[in-house]
Amino acid sequence: ARQFLLSIYQSAKEWQKAIVMAQQMPDMTTQTEIAQYYCEIAEQMLMKSQLGDDLAKTLDLAILHNRQCVRATILRGDLYFRQNQIEKAIECWQKVELQNPIYLSLVAVKLNNAYNILGQNSIAVELLKNYLHRYSSLDILEAIIQSILQQNSHENYINIFRQIHDLIRMELDKNPSLLGLEKLFSVTLNDTENINTNSRGDIEIAKAIIQNYTRRLSRYRCLHCGFKARQFYWRCPACGKWETMPPRRTEEIDQNF
């Protein structure tokens, strides 16, 4: 009966009740789950701009139940960012690498935006390149591309895209993928000086063919039940398991097996 009630509370997003119920059945719930309940409450508070001590305490409770709770670390960085404590936000998001580097893809854009506010785009580019070198990720690659575009907005348009082209090419040499190839084709089509009309047509056809496959390969997948989604979820919408959907595209996961 308690397990059924807990399931109802989760479906209804009544997280306080879920916490109370979970604590009454320690043999059937994990500290990871309880930490996620606190994170759900914290995320709701962030959405309502409730940025006071209660939010910080809620995140403390999440960490108390699971010291390796990456989500709590990310949310604390989000809180600092909303409070305009940019350096502290960056410090929090960088801790994700020590907890579980697979989740760096969730903070890559956040780090880029934070450094951009500080006027330190070049630091963002180097940091993200180091992450990409150690932990291959299409989302980190995309964040680097955006950072390069921001950093070089006043430079020659063609030179910028050649720099991006070389970056994608290097990543493809290290980790070949259709999703990466699609990005390479998109950038190549912007190099108007070194691509003739015939070559452009060929590349556009190849890109269109690849896109038919990458729409499926770009989804996230639950490792417990196989459910696929276009967006990342901390809790699988299909089976209800927590932290079973890595923030990596289907193609990236398959390459690691």
PDB file of C-alpha atoms in Angstrom:
ATOM      1  CA  ALA A   1       0.000   0.000   0.000  1.00  0.00           C
ATOM      2  CA  ARG A   2       2.805   2.407   0.841  1.00  0.00           C
ATOM      3  CA  GLN A   3       4.559   1.683  -2.445  1.00  0.00           C
ATOM      4  CA  PHE A   4       1.311   2.440  -4.279  1.00  0.00           C
ATOM      5  CA  LEU A   5       0.895   5.711  -2.356  1.00  0.00           C
ATOM      6  CA  LEU A   6       4.479   6.697  -3.114  1.00  0.00           C
ATOM      7  CA  SER A   7       3.843   6.100  -6.813  1.00  0.00           C
ATOM      8  CA  ILE A   8       0.748   8.315  -6.634  1.00  0.00           C
ATOM      9  CA  TYR A   9       2.644  11.102  -4.859  1.00  0.00           C
ATOM     10  CA  GLN A  10       5.370  11.010  -7.507  1.00  0.00           C
ATOM     11  CA  SER A  11       2.858  11.118 -10.360  1.00  0.00           C
ATOM     12  CA  ALA A  12       1.042  14.017  -8.696  1.00  0.00           C
ATOM     13  CA  LYS A  13       4.366  15.764  -7.964  1.00  0.00           C
ATOM     14  CA  GLU A  14       3.542  15.937  -4.252  1.00  0.00           C
ATOM     15  CA  TRP A  15       7.167  15.695  -3.281  1.00  0.00           C
ATOM     16  CA  GLN A  16       6.870  16.517   0.415  1.00  0.00           C
ATOM     17  CA  LYS A  17       4.431  13.656   0.863  1.00  0.00           C
ATOM     18  CA  ALA A  18       6.710  11.436  -1.226  1.00  0.00           C
ATOM     19  CA  ILE A  19       9.619  12.229   1.116  1.00  0.00           C
ATOM     20  CA  VAL A  20       7.603  11.341   4.218  1.00  0.00           C
ATOM     21  CA  MET A  21       6.370   8.106   2.658  1.00  0.00           C
ATOM     22  CA  ALA A  22       9.831   7.119   1.368  1.00  0.00           C
ATOM     23  CA  GLN A  23      11.348   7.614   4.820  1.00  0.00           C
ATOM     24  CA  GLN A  24       8.779   5.176   6.219  1.00  0.00           C
ATOM     25  CA  MET A  25       9.909   2.431   3.844  1.00  0.00           C
ATOM     26  CA  PRO A  26      13.746   2.483   3.835  1.00  0.00           C
ATOM     27  CA  ASP A  27      13.948  -1.045   2.429  1.00  0.00           C
ATOM     28  CA  MET A  28      12.024  -0.077  -0.710  1.00  0.00           C
ATOM     29  CA  THR A  29      13.435   3.368  -1.520  1.00  0.00           C
ATOM     30  CA  THR A  30      16.970   4.695  -1.915  1.00  0.00           C
ATOM     31  CA  GLN A  31      18.702   7.814  -0.696  1.00  0.00           C
ATOM     32  CA  THR A  32      19.163   8.731  -4.357  1.00  0.00           C
ATOM     33  CA  GLU A  33      15.407   8.851  -4.833  1.00  0.00           C
ATOM     34  CA  ILE A  34      14.838  10.974  -1.731  1.00  0.00           C
ATOM     35  CA  ALA A  35      17.557  13.385  -2.884  1.00  0.00           C
ATOM     36  CA  GLN A  36      15.738  13.694  -6.199  1.00  0.00           C
ATOM     37  CA  TYR A  37      12.483  14.523  -4.392  1.00  0.00           C
ATOM     38  CA  TYR A  38      14.242  17.413  -2.677  1.00  0.00           C
ATOM     39  CA  CYS A  39      15.664  18.493  -6.046  1.00  0.00           C
ATOM     40  CA  GLU A  40      12.156  18.520  -7.509  1.00  0.00           C
ATOM     41  CA  ILE A  41      11.048  20.843  -4.699  1.00  0.00           C
ATOM     42  CA  ALA A  42      14.113  23.034  -5.251  1.00  0.00           C
ATOM     43  CA  GLU A  43      13.439  23.248  -8.974  1.00  0.00           C
ATOM     44  CA  GLN A  44       9.850  24.332  -8.316  1.00  0.00           C
ATOM     45  CA  MET A  45      11.133  27.043  -5.978  1.00  0.00           C
ATOM     46  CA  LEU A  46      13.568  28.260  -8.635  1.00  0.00           C
ATOM     47  CA  MET A  47      10.771  28.446 -11.190  1.00  0.00           C
ATOM     48  CA  LYS A  48       8.773  30.577  -8.749  1.00  0.00           C
ATOM     49  CA  SER A  49      11.847  32.764  -8.054  1.00  0.00           C
ATOM     50  CA  GLN A  50      11.838  31.748  -4.389  1.00  0.00           C
ATOM     51  CA  LEU A  51      15.568  32.291  -3.989  1.00  0.00           C
ATOM     52  CA  GLY A  52      15.845  32.593  -0.211  1.00  0.00           C
ATOM     53  CA  ASP A  53      17.274  30.410   2.525  1.00  0.00           C
ATOM     54  CA  ASP A  54      14.561  27.761   2.150  1.00  0.00           C
ATOM     55  CA  LEU A  55      15.843  26.879  -1.317  1.00  0.00           C
ATOM     56  CA  ALA A  56      19.425  26.599  -0.097  1.00  0.00           C
ATOM     57  CA  LYS A  57      18.297  24.397   2.813  1.00  0.00           C
ATOM     58  CA  THR A  58      16.340  22.165   0.442  1.00  0.00           C
ATOM     59  CA  LEU A  59      19.462  21.608  -1.632  1.00  0.00           C
ATOM     60  CA  ASP A  60      21.432  20.904   1.552  1.00  0.00           C
ATOM     61  CA  LEU A  61      18.929  18.148   2.364  1.00  0.00           C
ATOM     62  CA  ALA A  62      19.334  16.670  -1.110  1.00  0.00           C
ATOM     63  CA  ILE A  63      23.107  16.520  -0.627  1.00  0.00           C
ATOM     64  CA  LEU A  64      22.623  15.098   2.876  1.00  0.00           C
ATOM     65  CA  HIS A  65      20.780  12.121   1.395  1.00  0.00           C
ATOM     66  CA  ASN A  66      23.130  11.727  -1.554  1.00  0.00           C
ATOM     67  CA  ARG A  67      26.505  13.466  -1.452  1.00  0.00           C
ATOM     68  CA  GLN A  68      27.010  12.655  -5.136  1.00  0.00           C
ATOM     69  CA  CYS A  69      23.722  14.226  -6.229  1.00  0.00           C
ATOM     70  CA  VAL A  70      24.773  16.008  -9.414  1.00  0.00           C
ATOM     71  CA  ARG A  71      21.366  17.584  -9.848  1.00  0.00           C
ATOM     72  CA  ALA A  72      21.607  19.340  -6.473  1.00  0.00           C
ATOM     73  CA  THR A  73      25.019  20.711  -7.435  1.00  0.00           C
ATOM     74  CA  ILE A  74      23.672  22.016 -10.743  1.00  0.00           C
ATOM     75  CA  LEU A  75      20.647  23.589  -9.042  1.00  0.00           C
ATOM     76  CA  ARG A  76      22.870  25.287  -6.457  1.00  0.00           C
ATOM     77  CA  GLY A  77      24.828  26.782  -9.332  1.00  0.00           C
ATOM     78  CA  ASP A  78      21.543  27.906 -10.879  1.00  0.00           C
ATOM     79  CA  LEU A  79      20.625  29.569  -7.566  1.00  0.00           C
ATOM     80  CA  TYR A  80      23.924  31.446  -7.405  1.00  0.00           C
ATOM     81  CA  PHE A  81      23.497  32.500 -11.032  1.00  0.00           C
ATOM     82  CA  ARG A  82      20.009  33.852 -10.338  1.00  0.00           C
ATOM     83  CA  GLN A  83      21.453  35.724  -7.352  1.00  0.00           C
ATOM     84  CA  ASN A  84      24.066  37.256  -9.668  1.00  0.00           C
ATOM     85  CA  GLN A  85      26.886  35.421  -7.881  1.00  0.00           C
ATOM     86  CA  ILE A  86      28.434  34.352 -11.165  1.00  0.00           C
ATOM     87  CA  GLU A  87      31.786  33.140  -9.845  1.00  0.00           C
ATOM     88  CA  LYS A  88      30.099  30.899  -7.273  1.00  0.00           C
ATOM     89  CA  ALA A  89      27.790  29.532  -9.965  1.00  0.00           C
ATOM     90  CA  ILE A  90      30.789  28.628 -12.126  1.00  0.00           C
ATOM     91  CA  GLU A  91      32.492  26.972  -9.159  1.00  0.00           C
ATOM     92  CA  CYS A  92      29.408  24.827  -8.524  1.00  0.00           C
ATOM     93  CA  TRP A  93      28.960  23.749 -12.119  1.00  0.00           C
ATOM     94  CA  GLN A  94      32.632  22.814 -12.397  1.00  0.00           C
ATOM     95  CA  LYS A  95      32.167  20.398  -9.461  1.00  0.00           C
ATOM     96  CA  VAL A  96      30.023  18.254 -11.740  1.00  0.00           C
ATOM     97  CA  GLU A  97      33.198  16.869 -13.307  1.00  0.00           C
ATOM     98  CA  LEU A  98      34.243  15.408  -9.948  1.00  0.00           C
ATOM     99  CA  GLN A  99      30.806  13.940  -9.233  1.00  0.00           C
ATOM    100  CA  ASN A 100      29.998  12.435 -12.618  1.00  0.00           C
ATOM    101  CA  PRO A 101      31.513  13.930 -15.801  1.00  0.00           C
ATOM    102  CA  ILE A 102      28.777  12.475 -18.009  1.00  0.00           C
ATOM    103  CA  TYR A 103      26.569  15.312 -16.720  1.00  0.00           C
ATOM    104  CA  LEU A 104      28.953  18.035 -17.916  1.00  0.00           C
ATOM    105  CA  SER A 105      26.780  18.250 -21.018  1.00  0.00           C
ATOM    106  CA  LEU A 106      24.046  19.735 -18.799  1.00  0.00           C
ATOM    107  CA  VAL A 107      26.260  22.577 -17.571  1.00  0.00           C
ATOM    108  CA  ALA A 108      28.295  23.346 -20.704  1.00  0.00           C
ATOM    109  CA  VAL A 109      25.922  26.054 -21.936  1.00  0.00           C
ATOM    110  CA  LYS A 110      25.485  27.386 -18.388  1.00  0.00           C
ATOM    111  CA  LEU A 111      29.256  27.773 -18.024  1.00  0.00           C
ATOM    112  CA  ASN A 112      29.482  29.438 -21.409  1.00  0.00           C
ATOM    113  CA  ASN A 113      26.777  31.968 -20.492  1.00  0.00           C
ATOM    114  CA  ALA A 114      28.348  32.688 -17.107  1.00  0.00           C
ATOM    115  CA  TYR A 115      31.803  33.367 -18.546  1.00  0.00           C
ATOM    116  CA  ASN A 116      30.175  35.462 -21.255  1.00  0.00           C
ATOM    117  CA  ILE A 117      28.622  37.697 -18.587  1.00  0.00           C
ATOM    118  CA  LEU A 118      32.057  38.103 -17.012  1.00  0.00           C
ATOM    119  CA  GLY A 119      33.531  38.970 -20.411  1.00  0.00           C
ATOM    120  CA  GLN A 120      35.732  35.867 -20.317  1.00  0.00           C
ATOM    121  CA  ASN A 121      34.681  33.969 -23.436  1.00  0.00           C
ATOM    122  CA  SER A 122      38.205  32.755 -24.139  1.00  0.00           C
ATOM    123  CA  ILE A 123      38.313  31.017 -20.737  1.00  0.00           C
ATOM    124  CA  ALA A 124      35.000  29.341 -21.515  1.00  0.00           C
ATOM    125  CA  VAL A 125      36.300  28.055 -24.852  1.00  0.00           C
ATOM    126  CA  GLU A 126      39.456  26.588 -23.306  1.00  0.00           C
ATOM    127  CA  LEU A 127      37.583  25.025 -20.396  1.00  0.00           C
ATOM    128  CA  LEU A 128      35.007  23.400 -22.662  1.00  0.00           C
ATOM    129  CA  LYS A 129      37.708  22.206 -25.072  1.00  0.00           C
ATOM    130  CA  ASN A 130      39.447  20.490 -22.152  1.00  0.00           C
ATOM    131  CA  TYR A 131      36.168  18.833 -21.185  1.00  0.00           C
ATOM    132  CA  LEU A 132      35.610  17.733 -24.775  1.00  0.00           C
ATOM    133  CA  HIS A 133      39.109  16.263 -24.961  1.00  0.00           C
ATOM    134  CA  ARG A 134      38.505  14.175 -21.832  1.00  0.00           C
ATOM    135  CA  TYR A 135      34.789  13.424 -22.189  1.00  0.00           C
ATOM    136  CA  SER A 136      33.554  13.389 -25.755  1.00  0.00           C
ATOM    137  CA  SER A 137      30.082  14.941 -25.972  1.00  0.00           C
ATOM    138  CA  LEU A 138      28.072  16.463 -28.797  1.00  0.00           C
ATOM    139  CA  ASP A 139      26.422  18.875 -26.373  1.00  0.00           C
ATOM    140  CA  ILE A 140      29.789  20.128 -25.139  1.00  0.00           C
ATOM    141  CA  LEU A 141      30.890  20.464 -28.763  1.00  0.00           C
ATOM    142  CA  GLU A 142      27.786  22.545 -29.498  1.00  0.00           C
ATOM    143  CA  ALA A 143      28.499  24.776 -26.485  1.00  0.00           C
ATOM    144  CA  ILE A 144      32.054  25.376 -27.738  1.00  0.00           C
ATOM    145  CA  ILE A 145      30.723  26.346 -31.151  1.00  0.00           C
ATOM    146  CA  GLN A 146      28.372  28.887 -29.569  1.00  0.00           C
ATOM    147  CA  SER A 147      31.186  30.242 -27.414  1.00  0.00           C
ATOM    148  CA  ILE A 148      33.466  30.670 -30.435  1.00  0.00           C
ATOM    149  CA  LEU A 149      30.711  32.515 -32.264  1.00  0.00           C
ATOM    150  CA  GLN A 150      30.246  34.868 -29.303  1.00  0.00           C
ATOM    151  CA  GLN A 151      33.970  35.409 -28.833  1.00  0.00           C
ATOM    152  CA  ASN A 152      34.649  36.190 -32.502  1.00  0.00           C
ATOM    153  CA  SER A 153      31.466  38.027 -33.454  1.00  0.00           C
ATOM    154  CA  HIS A 154      33.437  40.905 -34.988  1.00  0.00           C
ATOM    155  CA  GLU A 155      35.947  38.795 -36.936  1.00  0.00           C
ATOM    156  CA  ASN A 156      35.744  37.592 -40.516  1.00  0.00           C
ATOM    157  CA  TYR A 157      32.713  35.333 -40.863  1.00  0.00           C
ATOM    158  CA  ILE A 158      34.532  32.793 -43.028  1.00  0.00           C
ATOM    159  CA  ASN A 159      37.492  32.510 -40.655  1.00  0.00           C
ATOM    160  CA  ILE A 160      35.150  31.798 -37.740  1.00  0.00           C
ATOM    161  CA  PHE A 161      33.461  28.939 -39.551  1.00  0.00           C
ATOM    162  CA  ARG A 162      36.793  27.486 -40.648  1.00  0.00           C
ATOM    163  CA  GLN A 163      37.858  27.417 -36.994  1.00  0.00           C
ATOM    164  CA  ILE A 164      34.606  25.647 -36.103  1.00  0.00           C
ATOM    165  CA  HIS A 165      35.033  23.289 -39.071  1.00  0.00           C
ATOM    166  CA  ASP A 166      38.486  22.236 -37.824  1.00  0.00           C
ATOM    167  CA  LEU A 167      37.135  21.662 -34.309  1.00  0.00           C
ATOM    168  CA  ILE A 168      34.323  19.410 -35.529  1.00  0.00           C
ATOM    169  CA  ARG A 169      36.695  17.563 -37.865  1.00  0.00           C
ATOM    170  CA  MET A 170      39.065  16.811 -34.984  1.00  0.00           C
ATOM    171  CA  GLU A 171      36.194  15.495 -32.877  1.00  0.00           C
ATOM    172  CA  LEU A 172      34.993  13.334 -35.764  1.00  0.00           C
ATOM    173  CA  ASP A 173      38.471  11.859 -36.194  1.00  0.00           C
ATOM    174  CA  LYS A 174      38.404  10.897 -32.518  1.00  0.00           C
ATOM    175  CA  ASN A 175      34.728   9.874 -32.253  1.00  0.00           C
ATOM    176  CA  PRO A 176      33.053   9.314 -35.654  1.00  0.00           C
ATOM    177  CA  SER A 177      29.284   9.866 -35.565  1.00  0.00           C
ATOM    178  CA  LEU A 178      26.456  10.773 -37.916  1.00  0.00           C
ATOM    179  CA  LEU A 179      25.377  13.586 -35.594  1.00  0.00           C
ATOM    180  CA  GLY A 180      28.874  15.048 -35.755  1.00  0.00           C
ATOM    181  CA  LEU A 181      28.981  14.608 -39.521  1.00  0.00           C
ATOM    182  CA  GLU A 182      25.713  16.505 -39.842  1.00  0.00           C
ATOM    183  CA  LYS A 183      27.265  19.411 -37.917  1.00  0.00           C
ATOM    184  CA  LEU A 184      30.317  19.295 -40.188  1.00  0.00           C
ATOM    185  CA  PHE A 185      28.153  19.495 -43.303  1.00  0.00           C
ATOM    186  CA  SER A 186      26.245  22.474 -41.873  1.00  0.00           C
ATOM    187  CA  VAL A 187      29.476  24.362 -41.224  1.00  0.00           C
ATOM    188  CA  THR A 188      30.990  23.369 -44.587  1.00  0.00           C
ATOM    189  CA  LEU A 189      28.003  24.859 -46.399  1.00  0.00           C
ATOM    190  CA  ASN A 190      28.855  28.220 -44.815  1.00  0.00           C
ATOM    191  CA  ASP A 191      32.342  28.262 -46.359  1.00  0.00           C
ATOM    192  CA  THR A 192      31.305  30.149 -49.475  1.00  0.00           C
ATOM    193  CA  GLU A 193      34.901  30.757 -50.615  1.00  0.00           C
ATOM    194  CA  ASN A 194      35.965  27.113 -50.857  1.00  0.00           C
ATOM    195  CA  ILE A 195      32.857  25.311 -52.038  1.00  0.00           C
ATOM    196  CA  ASN A 196      31.569  25.385 -55.610  1.00  0.00           C
ATOM    197  CA  THR A 197      27.982  25.013 -56.743  1.00  0.00           C
ATOM    198  CA  ASN A 198      28.244  21.308 -57.593  1.00  0.00           C
ATOM    199  CA  SER A 199      29.890  20.420 -54.305  1.00  0.00           C
ATOM    200  CA  ARG A 200      27.286  22.433 -52.388  1.00  0.00           C
ATOM    201  CA  GLY A 201      24.490  20.469 -54.013  1.00  0.00           C
ATOM    202  CA  ASP A 202      26.145  17.150 -53.193  1.00  0.00           C
ATOM    203  CA  ILE A 203      26.706  18.128 -49.567  1.00  0.00           C
ATOM    204  CA  GLU A 204      23.117  19.354 -49.206  1.00  0.00           C
ATOM    205  CA  ILE A 205      21.827  15.995 -50.495  1.00  0.00           C
ATOM    206  CA  ALA A 206      24.116  14.054 -48.138  1.00  0.00           C
ATOM    207  CA  LYS A 207      23.073  16.235 -45.224  1.00  0.00           C
ATOM    208  CA  ALA A 208      19.377  15.682 -45.973  1.00  0.00           C
ATOM    209  CA  ILE A 209      19.884  11.902 -46.083  1.00  0.00           C
ATOM    210  CA  ILE A 210      21.809  11.894 -42.801  1.00  0.00           C
ATOM    211  CA  GLN A 211      19.137  13.998 -41.103  1.00  0.00           C
ATOM    212  CA  ASN A 212      16.620  11.212 -41.660  1.00  0.00           C
ATOM    213  CA  TYR A 213      18.756   9.070 -39.350  1.00  0.00           C
ATOM    214  CA  THR A 214      19.990  11.682 -36.884  1.00  0.00           C
ATOM    215  CA  ARG A 215      16.439  12.575 -35.830  1.00  0.00           C
ATOM    216  CA  ARG A 216      16.304   9.161 -34.176  1.00  0.00           C
ATOM    217  CA  LEU A 217      19.919   9.091 -33.031  1.00  0.00           C
ATOM    218  CA  SER A 218      19.680  12.463 -31.256  1.00  0.00           C
ATOM    219  CA  ARG A 219      17.178  11.249 -28.671  1.00  0.00           C
ATOM    220  CA  TYR A 220      17.853  10.361 -25.042  1.00  0.00           C
ATOM    221  CA  ARG A 221      17.182   6.779 -23.910  1.00  0.00           C
ATOM    222  CA  CYS A 222      16.360   5.211 -20.575  1.00  0.00           C
ATOM    223  CA  LEU A 223      18.812   2.422 -19.806  1.00  0.00           C
ATOM    224  CA  HIS A 224      16.202   0.614 -17.701  1.00  0.00           C
ATOM    225  CA  CYS A 225      13.216   0.369 -20.055  1.00  0.00           C
ATOM    226  CA  GLY A 226      14.506   1.735 -23.375  1.00  0.00           C
ATOM    227  CA  PHE A 227      12.107   4.702 -23.499  1.00  0.00           C
ATOM    228  CA  LYS A 228      13.349   7.430 -25.864  1.00  0.00           C
ATOM    229  CA  ALA A 229      12.684  11.166 -25.648  1.00  0.00           C
ATOM    230  CA  ARG A 230      13.764  14.336 -27.398  1.00  0.00           C
ATOM    231  CA  GLN A 231      14.592  15.968 -24.073  1.00  0.00           C
ATOM    232  CA  PHE A 232      16.487  14.858 -20.990  1.00  0.00           C
ATOM    233  CA  TYR A 233      14.607  13.670 -17.897  1.00  0.00           C
ATOM    234  CA  TRP A 234      15.939  12.958 -14.434  1.00  0.00           C
ATOM    235  CA  ARG A 235      13.040  10.519 -13.986  1.00  0.00           C
ATOM    236  CA  CYS A 236      12.031   8.332 -16.896  1.00  0.00           C
ATOM    237  CA  PRO A 237       8.430   9.188 -17.890  1.00  0.00           C
ATOM    238  CA  ALA A 238       7.811   5.565 -18.896  1.00  0.00           C
ATOM    239  CA  CYS A 239       9.172   3.376 -16.070  1.00  0.00           C
ATOM    240  CA  GLY A 240       9.495   6.006 -13.339  1.00  0.00           C
ATOM    241  CA  LYS A 241      13.106   5.146 -12.512  1.00  0.00           C
ATOM    242  CA  TRP A 242      15.452   7.939 -11.425  1.00  0.00           C
ATOM    243  CA  GLU A 243      18.780   8.738 -13.116  1.00  0.00           C
ATOM    244  CA  THR A 244      18.429   5.975 -15.706  1.00  0.00           C
ATOM    245  CA  MET A 245      18.434   8.347 -18.688  1.00  0.00           C
ATOM    246  CA  PRO A 246      22.014   9.550 -19.293  1.00  0.00           C
ATOM    247  CA  PRO A 247      22.336  13.049 -20.784  1.00  0.00           C
ATOM    248  CA  ARG A 248      23.855  11.578 -23.931  1.00  0.00           C
ATOM    249  CA  ARG A 249      22.302  10.992 -27.337  1.00  0.00           C
ATOM    250  CA  THR A 250      21.339   7.462 -28.360  1.00  0.00           C
ATOM    251  CA  GLU A 251      24.187   7.305 -30.870  1.00  0.00           C
ATOM    252  CA  GLU A 252      26.733   8.313 -28.217  1.00  0.00           C
ATOM    253  CA  ILE A 253      25.471   5.639 -25.801  1.00  0.00           C
ATOM    254  CA  ASP A 254      25.582   2.922 -28.439  1.00  0.00           C
ATOM    255  CA  GLN A 255      29.184   3.832 -29.290  1.00  0.00           C
ATOM    256  CA  ASN A 256      30.203   3.165 -25.682  1.00  0.00           C
ATOM    257  CA  PHE A 257      28.866  -0.385 -25.687  1.00  0.00           C
TER     258      PHE A 257
END
